[in-house]
XYZ file of C-alpha atoms in Angstrom:
725
model
C 12.540 -18.020 -62.725
C 11.873 -15.354 -61.739
C 10.821 -15.937 -57.817
C 11.961 -18.810 -55.171
C 12.934 -22.020 -57.934
C 11.003 -25.233 -56.845
C 12.345 -27.690 -55.507
C 12.167 -29.806 -58.785
C 14.212 -26.954 -60.703
C 16.791 -27.036 -57.876
C 16.966 -31.196 -58.221
C 17.670 -30.735 -61.703
C 20.164 -27.053 -61.975
C 21.788 -28.032 -58.852
C 21.716 -31.368 -57.833
C 20.779 -31.949 -54.477
C 20.545 -35.023 -52.963
C 17.972 -36.295 -52.585
C 15.688 -36.940 -49.148
C 12.402 -38.596 -49.940
C 13.244 -42.293 -50.218
C 13.772 -42.563 -54.038
C 10.681 -41.322 -54.313
C 9.132 -39.951 -57.944
C 7.687 -36.888 -57.565
C 4.614 -37.410 -59.255
C 3.290 -39.069 -55.926
C 3.720 -36.211 -54.336
C 0.976 -33.722 -53.539
C 0.707 -30.552 -55.071
C 0.755 -28.202 -52.564
C 0.626 -24.835 -52.561
C 3.035 -22.165 -51.754
C 2.284 -19.650 -49.452
C 2.388 -16.270 -51.085
C 4.135 -13.867 -47.709
C 2.460 -10.491 -49.222
C -0.875 -12.164 -48.404
C -0.342 -14.899 -45.349
C -2.785 -14.224 -42.794
C -3.499 -16.456 -39.228
C -6.069 -15.983 -36.734
C -3.887 -17.089 -33.642
C -4.154 -14.811 -30.821
C -6.149 -12.884 -32.207
C -10.067 -14.035 -30.761
C -10.829 -12.959 -27.369
C -11.922 -16.915 -27.205
C -8.478 -18.192 -27.833
C -7.263 -16.781 -24.435
C -7.876 -20.336 -21.975
C -9.209 -17.451 -19.582
C -12.232 -15.589 -21.921
C -12.646 -19.030 -22.788
C -13.359 -20.813 -19.623
C -15.475 -18.156 -18.619
C -17.545 -18.582 -21.191
C -17.461 -21.814 -20.656
C -18.946 -21.215 -17.375
C -21.400 -18.378 -18.623
C -23.310 -21.566 -21.599
C -23.649 -24.033 -18.362
C -25.512 -21.498 -16.362
C -27.177 -20.665 -18.627
C -27.902 -24.463 -19.584
C -28.372 -25.048 -15.977
C -31.031 -22.110 -15.220
C -32.771 -23.228 -18.510
C -33.639 -26.674 -16.742
C -34.230 -24.986 -13.638
C -36.402 -23.533 -14.989
C -38.477 -26.290 -17.465
C -38.915 -28.184 -14.287
C -39.713 -25.476 -11.718
C -42.482 -24.419 -14.811
C -43.183 -29.059 -14.921
C -43.886 -28.442 -11.013
C -46.241 -25.224 -11.277
C -48.235 -26.860 -13.619
C -48.562 -30.433 -12.505
C -49.897 -28.489 -8.613
C -51.986 -26.068 -10.095
C -49.375 -23.365 -9.513
C -48.335 -19.992 -11.049
C -44.774 -19.333 -11.709
C -43.318 -15.821 -11.247
C -41.074 -15.349 -14.086
C -37.952 -13.340 -13.402
C -37.966 -10.088 -14.995
C -35.349 -10.328 -17.807
C -34.831 -6.538 -17.861
C -33.272 -6.860 -14.513
C -29.345 -5.532 -14.059
C -27.014 -7.604 -13.613
C -24.806 -5.214 -11.369
C -28.073 -5.156 -9.488
C -27.207 -6.103 -5.217
C -29.632 -9.094 -5.891
C -30.501 -12.099 -3.902
C -28.862 -15.404 -6.135
C -31.847 -18.125 -8.080
C -31.341 -19.817 -4.812
C -32.572 -17.510 -2.293
C -28.763 -16.547 -0.282
C -28.054 -13.082 -0.470
C -25.541 -12.511 -2.852
C -21.840 -11.639 -1.795
C -23.130 -14.227 1.498
C -20.640 -15.998 0.706
C -17.967 -13.921 -0.052
C -14.568 -12.818 1.998
C -13.283 -9.159 1.730
C -9.524 -8.472 3.144
C -8.442 -5.098 3.811
C -4.606 -5.823 5.199
C -2.375 -2.326 6.751
C 0.908 -1.301 8.212
C -0.235 -1.698 12.152
C -4.271 -3.164 11.244
C -6.868 -6.044 8.922
C -10.001 -5.001 8.311
C -11.592 -8.294 7.133
C -15.652 -9.510 7.226
C -18.074 -10.492 4.810
C -19.234 -8.476 1.891
C -22.650 -8.400 3.677
C -21.532 -7.480 6.768
C -22.313 -3.535 6.783
C -18.832 -2.685 9.440
C -15.822 -5.641 8.891
C -13.903 -6.405 11.734
C -10.343 -4.509 13.271
C -7.751 -7.002 14.124
C -4.373 -6.180 14.775
C -1.746 -6.515 11.922
C 0.351 -8.967 14.785
C 1.886 -12.215 15.733
C 2.967 -12.932 18.856
C 5.590 -15.979 19.182
C 7.334 -17.861 22.098
C 10.696 -16.183 22.605
C 13.816 -16.138 25.417
C 12.929 -11.709 25.262
C 9.957 -9.446 24.884
C 10.722 -6.668 21.544
C 11.011 -4.351 24.575
C 13.847 -5.837 26.703
C 15.278 -7.085 23.278
C 15.200 -3.080 21.364
C 16.145 0.023 22.011
C 12.992 2.162 23.130
C 11.261 4.391 20.976
C 11.061 7.194 21.162
C 14.891 7.120 20.124
C 16.942 8.542 22.366
C 20.595 9.750 20.723
C 21.724 10.035 24.526
C 20.127 8.601 27.625
C 22.280 10.372 30.975
C 19.311 10.966 32.602
C 21.069 13.936 34.536
C 21.228 15.416 30.270
C 18.147 17.439 29.845
C 15.290 16.771 27.583
C 16.230 18.943 24.729
C 19.424 18.008 23.673
C 18.060 13.494 23.861
C 16.631 13.470 20.307
C 19.489 15.430 18.689
C 20.322 19.301 17.938
C 18.826 18.356 14.148
C 15.261 18.100 16.272
C 15.713 20.394 18.512
C 15.468 21.934 15.319
C 12.926 21.846 13.296
C 10.701 21.058 16.335
C 12.181 24.720 17.489
C 10.963 26.582 13.828
C 7.405 24.758 13.221
C 6.485 26.332 17.400
C 8.223 29.733 15.867
C 6.169 29.524 12.107
C 2.368 28.286 13.955
C 2.905 31.334 16.329
C 3.158 33.642 13.551
C -0.006 32.014 11.271
C -1.648 32.248 15.257
C -0.711 36.165 15.711
C -1.603 36.909 11.810
C -5.344 35.231 12.583
C -5.622 37.131 15.985
C -4.996 35.078 17.907
C -4.552 35.105 21.643
C -1.362 34.092 22.124
C 0.426 34.016 25.833
C 4.548 34.307 25.576
C 5.659 32.155 28.235
C 2.877 29.515 27.621
C 5.757 26.615 26.393
C 7.566 27.536 30.141
C 4.447 26.648 32.340
C 4.588 23.584 30.204
C 7.835 22.426 30.795
C 7.827 23.410 34.692
C 4.437 21.733 35.434
C 5.652 18.431 33.937
C 9.265 18.910 35.838
C 8.275 19.891 39.132
C 4.265 16.874 39.312
C 5.151 13.162 40.557
C 2.123 10.334 39.848
C -0.258 9.634 42.304
C -0.245 5.520 43.170
C -3.697 3.796 42.463
C -4.266 0.399 44.008
C -5.136 -1.865 41.061
C -8.930 -2.590 43.087
C -9.271 1.298 43.268
C -8.582 1.571 39.960
C -12.169 1.512 37.675
C -10.373 0.990 34.337
C -7.713 -1.894 34.751
C -7.137 -3.378 31.988
C -7.912 -7.442 30.970
C -4.494 -8.453 30.703
C -4.771 -11.429 28.055
C -3.821 -14.974 30.616
C -1.959 -17.749 30.153
C -1.403 -20.873 31.249
C 0.081 -21.664 34.412
C 2.355 -24.448 33.212
C 4.472 -22.619 30.656
C 4.806 -25.874 28.440
C 1.288 -25.403 27.948
C 1.861 -22.370 26.306
C -0.233 -21.289 22.371
C 3.424 -21.025 20.525
C 1.588 -18.330 18.992
C -1.330 -15.611 19.497
C -2.266 -13.096 16.950
C -4.637 -9.881 16.566
C -5.225 -7.600 20.116
C -5.550 -10.456 22.765
C -1.310 -10.401 21.679
C -0.579 -6.349 22.589
C -3.032 -7.518 25.366
C -0.273 -10.149 26.497
C 2.373 -8.793 29.554
C 5.432 -7.780 29.355
C 7.176 -10.338 31.749
C 5.164 -12.947 31.193
C 5.837 -16.749 31.539
C 6.500 -17.559 28.662
C 8.316 -14.493 26.734
C 6.030 -13.198 23.801
C 8.120 -11.343 21.538
C 5.828 -9.396 18.501
C 5.864 -9.878 15.133
C 4.227 -7.213 12.967
C 4.683 -8.986 9.268
C 3.912 -5.558 7.301
C 5.658 -2.471 7.892
C 5.377 0.516 6.100
C 3.596 -1.332 3.108
C 5.937 -3.586 2.993
C 6.516 -6.380 4.461
C 8.786 -6.459 6.983
C 12.105 -7.551 6.180
C 13.887 -5.720 9.209
C 12.990 -7.970 11.802
C 12.929 -10.795 9.822
C 16.329 -13.515 8.797
C 14.072 -15.677 6.474
C 11.012 -15.273 3.833
C 9.150 -17.909 4.737
C 9.316 -17.120 8.658
C 7.743 -14.238 7.364
C 5.467 -14.785 4.621
C 3.800 -17.858 7.244
C 3.859 -15.405 10.281
C 1.386 -12.480 7.256
C -0.871 -16.214 6.435
C -0.863 -16.895 9.459
C -2.486 -13.864 10.518
C -5.105 -14.440 7.850
C -6.130 -17.309 8.571
C -5.980 -17.444 11.777
C -8.362 -14.395 12.192
C -11.072 -15.926 9.521
C -11.368 -19.023 11.217
C -12.417 -16.817 15.141
C -13.834 -13.455 14.083
C -15.635 -14.419 11.038
C -16.413 -18.053 12.607
C -15.386 -20.765 10.013
C -13.509 -23.024 11.380
C -13.468 -25.319 9.518
C -10.959 -25.515 6.481
C -13.199 -27.320 3.854
C -15.916 -24.788 4.158
C -13.752 -22.841 2.404
C -13.989 -23.876 -0.843
C -17.468 -22.349 -1.044
C -16.198 -19.608 -0.626
C -14.629 -16.345 -3.132
C -12.406 -13.188 -1.637
C -11.903 -9.860 -2.477
C -8.532 -8.920 -1.687
C -7.387 -5.190 -1.918
C -4.093 -4.787 -2.475
C -2.464 -0.940 -3.047
C -2.304 1.244 -5.793
C 1.265 0.950 -6.254
C 1.243 -2.628 -5.662
C 5.148 -5.065 -5.569
C 4.365 -8.227 -8.340
C 6.072 -10.932 -6.046
C 3.341 -10.538 -2.619
C 0.466 -10.042 -5.449
C 1.347 -13.678 -6.793
C 2.303 -15.095 -3.463
C -1.187 -14.468 -1.759
C -2.913 -15.804 -5.403
C -1.616 -18.729 -4.908
C -1.973 -18.981 -0.731
C -5.508 -17.805 -2.197
C -5.701 -20.966 -4.070
C -4.108 -23.684 -2.497
C -3.493 -23.303 0.760
C -6.486 -21.846 2.322
C -8.010 -23.571 -0.649
C -10.635 -20.398 -2.102
C -13.442 -20.935 -4.823
C -12.612 -17.809 -6.541
C -10.599 -14.681 -5.493
C -10.386 -10.834 -6.789
C -7.900 -8.657 -6.361
C -9.431 -4.635 -6.215
C -6.553 -1.510 -5.826
C -7.496 0.684 -2.666
C -8.330 3.903 -3.680
C -10.383 1.507 -6.873
C -11.979 0.245 -3.992
C -12.513 3.889 -1.983
C -14.542 5.266 -4.879
C -17.081 2.666 -4.899
C -17.258 2.651 -0.783
C -17.853 6.544 -1.633
C -20.170 6.767 -4.381
C -17.139 8.972 -6.476
C -17.001 8.533 -9.888
C -14.330 10.698 -9.964
C -12.330 11.827 -7.645
C -8.219 12.743 -6.112
C -8.152 9.735 -2.895
C -5.663 10.304 0.244
C -5.600 7.600 2.206
C -3.496 8.214 5.463
C -3.065 5.131 7.156
C -0.941 4.558 9.915
C 2.661 3.489 8.378
C 2.254 4.975 4.209
C -0.044 6.909 3.022
C -1.491 6.000 -0.684
C -2.494 9.299 -3.152
C -4.375 7.784 -6.412
C -7.102 10.280 -8.870
C -9.652 8.258 -10.270
C -11.680 8.854 -13.521
C -14.744 7.059 -13.960
C -13.510 3.990 -12.038
C -10.093 3.187 -13.624
C -6.661 4.282 -11.358
C -5.195 7.242 -13.871
C -1.675 5.610 -13.693
C 0.648 8.214 -13.935
C -1.279 9.933 -10.807
C -0.305 6.817 -8.008
C 1.756 8.361 -5.347
C 2.934 5.525 -2.162
C 4.157 8.252 1.004
C 6.475 6.433 3.700
C 4.681 8.461 6.169
C 1.348 7.990 8.061
C -0.894 8.110 12.014
C 2.156 6.064 13.419
C 4.895 9.014 13.124
C 1.971 11.469 13.925
C 2.392 9.243 17.066
C 5.443 8.998 17.716
C 6.786 12.542 17.016
C 3.744 13.183 19.650
C 5.825 11.525 22.265
C 8.705 13.238 21.224
C 7.759 17.016 21.484
C 5.879 16.162 24.751
C 9.147 14.192 26.505
C 11.284 17.203 24.427
C 8.588 19.101 26.864
C 9.783 17.364 29.986
C 7.160 15.302 29.681
C 6.729 13.851 33.960
C 6.593 9.938 32.160
C 10.264 10.463 31.264
C 9.981 6.706 30.330
C 8.486 6.733 28.112
C 8.448 3.977 25.482
C 6.932 2.996 22.559
C 8.134 -0.796 22.125
C 6.420 -1.469 25.630
C 2.951 -3.098 24.950
C 1.249 -0.752 27.581
C 2.628 2.512 26.678
C 1.884 1.775 23.363
C -1.941 1.675 23.993
C -1.802 4.369 25.651
C 0.351 6.416 23.182
C -2.106 5.853 20.996
C -4.758 7.022 23.716
C -3.232 10.285 23.996
C -3.069 11.124 20.576
C -6.926 10.939 19.689
C -7.464 12.655 22.457
C -5.243 15.929 22.001
C -4.413 16.128 18.920
C -5.760 18.162 15.619
C -5.860 21.162 13.435
C -6.842 23.859 15.089
C -5.974 26.910 16.532
C -9.293 27.737 17.908
C -8.485 26.137 21.625
C -4.986 25.627 21.304
C -3.555 27.048 24.956
C -2.083 26.050 28.032
C -4.188 22.398 29.312
C -4.709 20.215 31.821
C -5.011 17.219 31.949
C -4.810 13.360 33.412
C -3.724 9.983 32.400
C -3.386 6.711 33.654
C -0.673 4.308 33.472
C -1.654 0.884 34.179
C 1.444 -2.040 33.297
C 0.878 -6.134 34.697
C 1.539 -6.464 37.974
C 2.035 -3.403 38.865
C 0.176 0.001 40.478
C -1.373 2.045 38.246
C 0.269 6.415 38.452
C -1.656 8.737 37.454
C 0.134 11.578 36.349
C -1.023 15.123 35.562
C 0.747 16.735 32.798
C 0.200 19.786 31.032
C -0.194 20.599 27.134
C -0.024 23.728 24.314
C 0.763 22.872 20.806
C 2.259 19.788 20.660
C -1.261 18.444 19.083
C -1.278 20.841 16.441
C 2.851 20.100 16.310
C 2.525 16.039 15.711
C -0.763 15.735 12.484
C 1.572 19.740 11.155
C 4.207 16.966 10.365
C 2.145 15.456 7.570
C 3.373 19.185 5.710
C 6.953 19.021 7.611
C 7.681 15.677 7.045
C 11.092 17.002 7.715
C 9.945 16.390 11.900
C 8.990 12.936 11.505
C 11.909 9.976 11.701
C 13.000 8.530 8.749
C 15.811 6.744 10.007
C 14.940 2.877 8.977
C 12.162 2.879 7.397
C 14.195 1.077 4.558
C 16.072 -1.076 7.406
C 16.522 -4.402 5.685
C 15.388 -3.194 2.578
C 15.583 -6.316 -0.696
C 17.501 -8.635 1.882
C 15.147 -11.377 1.877
C 12.128 -11.078 -1.051
C 13.664 -10.051 -3.976
C 11.998 -7.621 -6.956
C 10.013 -8.441 -9.719
C 11.406 -9.174 -13.134
C 10.366 -8.916 -16.703
C 10.633 -12.780 -17.624
C 12.184 -12.160 -20.654
C 13.928 -8.763 -20.600
C 15.102 -8.812 -17.113
C 14.052 -5.723 -16.400
C 12.511 -4.342 -13.282
C 8.412 -4.603 -13.932
C 6.897 -3.058 -10.794
C 3.799 -0.255 -11.470
C 6.178 2.890 -10.427
C 4.125 6.217 -12.240
C 5.934 9.621 -12.756
C 3.517 10.776 -9.616
C 6.211 8.913 -7.529
C 9.599 9.807 -9.423
C 8.725 13.333 -8.629
C 8.446 12.288 -5.135
C 11.742 11.003 -5.209
C 13.559 14.048 -6.655
C 12.183 15.899 -4.155
C 13.245 14.585 -1.189
C 16.843 13.680 -2.873
C 16.462 17.781 -3.474
C 14.961 19.015 -0.167
C 15.027 15.960 2.671
C 18.123 14.416 2.099
C 18.695 12.727 5.667
C 15.474 10.572 3.194
C 18.331 9.381 1.452
C 20.458 6.593 2.196
C 24.235 6.700 1.056
C 25.004 4.471 -1.959
C 26.435 0.847 -1.477
C 30.364 0.931 -1.070
C 32.427 -0.552 -3.489
C 34.643 -3.304 -3.908
C 38.318 -2.160 -4.203
C 39.276 -1.569 -7.025
C 43.311 -2.016 -7.913
C 45.374 0.829 -8.243
C 45.812 1.595 -12.044
C 48.661 1.369 -13.749
C 49.365 2.884 -17.455
C 49.435 -0.080 -19.943
C 51.701 0.539 -23.678
C 49.894 -1.145 -26.614
C 51.155 -3.807 -28.118
C 52.182 -2.029 -31.884
C 51.204 -5.508 -33.552
C 47.598 -5.639 -32.046
C 45.767 -3.343 -31.311
C 43.824 -3.179 -28.515
C 39.575 -3.713 -29.467
C 38.066 -0.708 -28.572
C 35.033 -0.839 -26.327
C 31.415 -2.635 -27.220
C 29.293 0.650 -26.727
C 27.072 0.824 -23.614
C 23.292 -0.736 -24.880
C 25.805 -3.300 -25.954
C 27.827 -3.874 -22.853
C 25.038 -6.519 -21.085
C 25.527 -7.046 -17.429
C 23.132 -8.236 -15.740
C 25.001 -6.570 -12.595
C 24.227 -3.484 -12.952
C 20.877 -1.410 -13.546
C 18.904 -1.931 -16.724
C 19.712 0.268 -19.313
C 17.024 1.991 -21.428
C 16.702 0.687 -25.020
C 19.578 3.699 -27.143
C 18.416 5.830 -29.228
C 20.283 6.846 -32.480
C 20.119 10.703 -32.754
C 17.753 12.282 -29.872
C 14.989 13.137 -31.111
C 13.404 16.926 -31.475
C 11.445 17.570 -29.477
C 8.196 17.289 -30.179
C 5.230 19.847 -30.512
C 2.275 17.945 -28.676
C 3.732 17.551 -25.743
C 2.569 18.800 -22.406
C 3.998 22.224 -21.088
C 4.029 22.996 -17.791
C 1.844 25.346 -16.949
C 2.374 28.843 -17.024
C 2.950 31.775 -14.897
C -0.907 31.923 -13.204
C -0.849 29.008 -12.621
C 0.728 26.955 -9.789
C 3.276 24.107 -10.713
C 2.919 21.487 -7.718
C 6.075 19.316 -9.941
C 9.040 21.999 -10.704
C 11.247 19.339 -10.725
C 11.815 17.989 -13.348
C 11.448 14.583 -14.494
C 13.668 11.428 -15.383
C 14.380 11.156 -18.742
C 14.919 7.629 -19.437
C 12.450 5.579 -20.454
C 13.111 2.943 -17.147
C 12.762 4.065 -13.447
C 16.030 4.203 -12.036
C 15.413 1.623 -8.907
C 19.143 1.470 -7.286
C 18.226 6.017 -6.463
C 13.973 4.799 -5.667
C 15.887 1.971 -3.222
C 17.421 4.335 -1.586
C 14.761 6.188 -0.519
C 12.328 7.570 1.789
C 9.514 8.532 -0.759
C 8.548 11.875 2.038
C 6.505 15.039 0.879
C 4.056 18.053 1.888
C 0.719 16.328 1.616
C -0.310 19.197 0.337
C 2.677 19.614 -2.482
C 1.878 15.567 -3.011
C -1.693 15.652 -4.395
C -1.132 18.960 -6.291
C 1.674 16.997 -7.841
C -0.370 13.793 -8.773
C -3.314 15.949 -9.950
C -0.716 17.514 -12.654
C 0.234 14.134 -13.481
C -2.977 12.989 -14.177
C -4.011 15.812 -16.004
C -2.061 15.765 -18.713
C -4.207 15.143 -22.082
C -3.493 16.451 -25.548
C -5.711 19.305 -25.268
C -5.636 21.901 -23.386
C -9.801 22.149 -22.025
C -9.821 18.598 -21.201
C -6.727 19.703 -18.979
C -8.204 22.548 -17.483
C -11.743 20.655 -17.056
C -9.914 17.401 -16.001
C -8.072 19.693 -13.182
C -11.300 21.124 -12.125
C -12.715 17.355 -11.415
C -10.168 16.273 -9.281
C -9.895 19.591 -7.218
C -13.926 19.196 -6.785
C -13.022 15.383 -5.475
C -10.695 15.169 -2.835
C -11.878 12.052 -0.322
C -9.640 11.775 2.531
C -9.496 8.365 3.640
C -8.177 6.064 6.167
C -7.436 5.972 9.838
C -4.895 9.499 9.840
C -7.786 11.426 8.255
C -9.877 10.938 11.055
C -7.520 13.486 12.985
C -10.239 16.942 13.716
C -10.002 19.658 11.018
C -7.349 18.359 9.411
C -9.504 18.241 5.821
C -10.770 22.096 6.531
C -6.738 22.559 7.063
C -5.854 20.414 3.969
C -8.453 22.395 1.387
C -7.209 25.802 3.005
C -3.669 25.091 1.984
C -4.697 24.112 -1.184
C -6.674 27.457 -1.850
C -3.423 29.194 -0.795
C -1.078 27.363 -3.689
C -4.023 27.401 -5.576
C -5.188 30.418 -5.841
C -6.855 30.246 -9.547
C -9.117 27.898 -8.331
C -10.974 29.799 -4.997
C -14.171 28.236 -5.415
C -13.164 24.309 -6.864
C -11.414 23.398 -4.457
C -13.142 20.816 -2.278
C -11.987 18.334 0.707
C -14.495 16.197 1.337
C -15.167 13.544 4.170
C -16.804 10.262 3.516
C -20.521 11.023 2.738
C -23.196 8.926 5.051
C -20.524 10.431 8.375
C -19.309 6.861 6.801
C -15.502 6.121 9.170
C -13.644 6.116 7.290
C -11.213 3.599 8.189
C -13.196 1.323 7.044
C -14.239 2.897 3.237
C -11.974 0.771 1.395
C -12.726 -2.215 2.728
C -16.196 -0.904 1.935
C -16.253 0.033 -1.460
C -14.406 -3.319 -2.037
C -17.379 -5.420 0.307
C -19.382 -3.492 -2.614
C -17.546 -4.796 -5.259
C -17.667 -8.630 -4.203
C -22.485 -8.115 -4.365
C -22.239 -7.208 -7.898
C -22.737 -10.150 -10.731
C -20.650 -7.583 -13.475
C -17.374 -7.953 -12.057
C -17.435 -11.660 -13.003
C -14.952 -10.744 -16.185
C -11.960 -10.286 -13.162
C -12.855 -13.679 -10.795
C -9.612 -15.975 -10.708
C -10.298 -19.555 -10.288
C -8.437 -22.913 -9.317
C -8.678 -24.456 -12.583
C -7.241 -21.467 -13.891
C -4.703 -20.505 -11.793
C -3.561 -24.683 -12.071
C -2.762 -23.945 -15.708
C -1.924 -21.021 -16.457
C 0.017 -19.668 -12.352
C 0.175 -15.916 -11.910
C 0.509 -14.953 -15.636
C -3.548 -15.345 -15.104
C -2.914 -11.505 -13.408
C -2.595 -9.952 -16.703
C -5.950 -11.130 -18.020
C -8.755 -10.751 -14.502
C -7.349 -7.618 -13.333
C -9.596 -4.447 -13.462
C -6.397 -2.339 -14.566
C -3.010 -2.575 -16.306
C -0.372 -5.481 -14.741
């Protein structure tokens, strides 16, 4: 017999035991055998077999039925009243912002949220501008953060008799003096007048000029502090937003400030409990919706939708938690997630661009083409406007700033530092000279102190740290990382599955080579006992160890799948540019398929801003053909857009454009660095793009409803996100 034997044949030849309760074969139904060669199934082959798509199709069908019934009723009522009915235009585009059938503005029930490390932008999609709320919460404590922590900028020497040049260590002094010398040389090359003793004039004035005292009633710009009840027991348990920054340091009871987001991550350094950290994060959002958007009752939130903007290089654990809270706790009708760079292109009206988002504590760079972020071009740098503020304060203190007790941990000093940064930081060397200025120190319960101080080039060298990040302090940016919030791993193989791009890995390798101080030492391993030589038993040979890819150790870093032999070089693999072109990424790319997560967790990703932009564009322009590479590179170099609060530094765009043209000399006319169009505030451009996205009818495919989340949980993100989840 050829092929498989039937059950009847096996029963006759081999005498298999009967399991049919002595039933006759003739009573069995004649079922033909399946031919495996022609076997075919439609399981999960069609879109309507996915729950998310099926529910969406059912919703569309129900909406069409309801619209047809409403039109029939309107026609009947119009015929009864003898009034002609205005029919809707069937050719109207679905993505046009328009009033809906009920007459309400489409998007008036959509809340757009963009959370940053220092500020949160929130508002309705129909608002012209969002509300900006500091991302901070004040909670009752025994001591304030200034009383319990060391001052910032961190002083290495706290001795009052020590010279200010030694307060921040030799490394900062060496880097600062080198930057000042290079800046002096560049100014002379640009035919600028440079006085040889400018810094001496500044230090002498600042060290000999005492402050002037002004009584509080004579100060026209006195601060309105947050009022607390006279009875400490009646004081609220927490205060969020701008009111928290105006709580006096010596208040009764004491309040301590907590920032749930630091450097674009959840702040694991200042929290010891994950539930408390996440609770503070969502409490700030909840209170902002109630007070700033004036929607106090949670029962009304079921009528609202939410567009939540996430970073380009996000963490899946955090996004999944946000989805759970917005659906379960906040009770929103539906939720949609949008990446920051995509939202920026929506707000700017660009289809192809290189988005450079300079925030308070992080800078993200991504290339966008046709409204989609190029995955391998995403870069997330842990530096931003707060680093400029801290460095600016350190430089002034280094030059004997006459307010030597400057401490960014105190609330009034932090607000003063932000004010001084906005007044004096610039990237233009046209008017750099010794300047005399006044500022006021206003502390609760104290008389106002008016200081007269001098400044030279500190306002230009501080934002120059974007291009020389070694001047920034990276010592504590990784403190507490992965201590209370685990990394997201794949459900099936246990490998980390948070998005990591090739451009981001190039940044990590750059830091490892160029800025070793930004790389933490590997964790110390447990002490191993002294090894002794053991003689194997002759009649019992020692077993050979398993290959590394078969020795599954859950504590080790996941390895890539093994290869039998090294693969030959692919002739179609893109090669670096020719000698006449500058390759911004001279570091070798990681050869392993799985990224080195241990090295990523130990590295503070920082890189000069111009080099990071070219690295992102380099990894975004690697298609199979050279002509396509050249076209895409020219489009991206001509569409660099600066957004974020840090982009408001005067003359930053022109300075960056000059540096890029010096590096990429073969593109003298193509490179263009632009600010947001229509004189829009770059700090709110990302939120504005999210509001535009929330008003488009064509984005219904990306909304997540409560029923979908109840059935699939966070797995629904793989179906609904408009990027590769």
